[in-house]
Amino acid sequence: MRIGMGYDVHRLAEGRELILGGVRIPWEKGLLGHSDADVVVHAIMDALLGAAALGDIGKHFPDTDPAYAGISSIELLKRVGRLLEEHFYFIGNIDATIIAQRPKLAPYREEMVRNVAAALEISENQVSIKATTEEGLGFTGRGEGIAAQAVALLNQAADYAYADVRRDCGSCGGCQSPE
Ligand code: MG
């Protein structure tokens, strides 16, 4: 098993759409960024890449590359999912927190979970997305930006193989159970 963490911040600006977890949220401002600036999906991607020790989103999708201008972060998340697959990683679970003073995000939470789970081809019960305020404190409290944190757990094929060996041990007499 391997664990990873991700953290991201984007500035709120007028004239931008607010997209969180792939959901377009009606709001007076949106997040500024090279892509769609989906801060929670960025934190999730960095947690997944971190757990696999495969770098970060800046390495895979540089914001100097015009190919990623305005791109849906859910699209980038699909690519991260495929990269993990190529390296024989399986996602255990993801837990993310969005830190925003406003708007209220609870009504959009389930749709965000559905989008992330679908992009990674995992079950919705492997994805948790929560939201909190910082009680009016700091840059999120003043509404200057939105932050997100995420952790992710990855499993490798070897983890499952070992579990199977332990479970089956004794039936053939050929292996020594550690228990
Ligand atoms: Mg970002």
PDB file of N, CA and C and ligand atoms in Angstrom, residues 8 10 42 57, ligand 1:
ATOM      1  N   ASP A   8      -3.729  22.172  -3.318  1.00  0.00           N
ATOM      2  CA  ASP A   8      -3.743  23.169  -4.389  1.00  0.00           C
ATOM      3  C   ASP A   8      -4.582  24.366  -3.986  1.00  0.00           C
ATOM      4  N   HIS A  10      -6.354  27.995  -5.941  1.00  0.00           N
ATOM      5  CA  HIS A  10      -6.537  28.881  -7.090  1.00  0.00           C
ATOM      6  C   HIS A  10      -7.252  30.142  -6.636  1.00  0.00           C
ATOM      7  N   HIS A  42      -7.348  18.918  -9.040  1.00  0.00           N
ATOM      8  CA  HIS A  42      -5.888  19.067  -9.057  1.00  0.00           C
ATOM      9  C   HIS A  42      -5.273  18.441  -7.800  1.00  0.00           C
ATOM     10  N   ILE A  57       1.247  17.125 -11.145  1.00  0.00           N
ATOM     11  CA  ILE A  57       0.537  17.540 -12.363  1.00  0.00           C
ATOM     12  C   ILE A  57       1.325  18.567 -13.166  1.00  0.00           C
TER      13      ILE A  57
HETATM   14 MG    MG B   1      -3.988  23.823  -9.756  1.00  0.00          MG
END
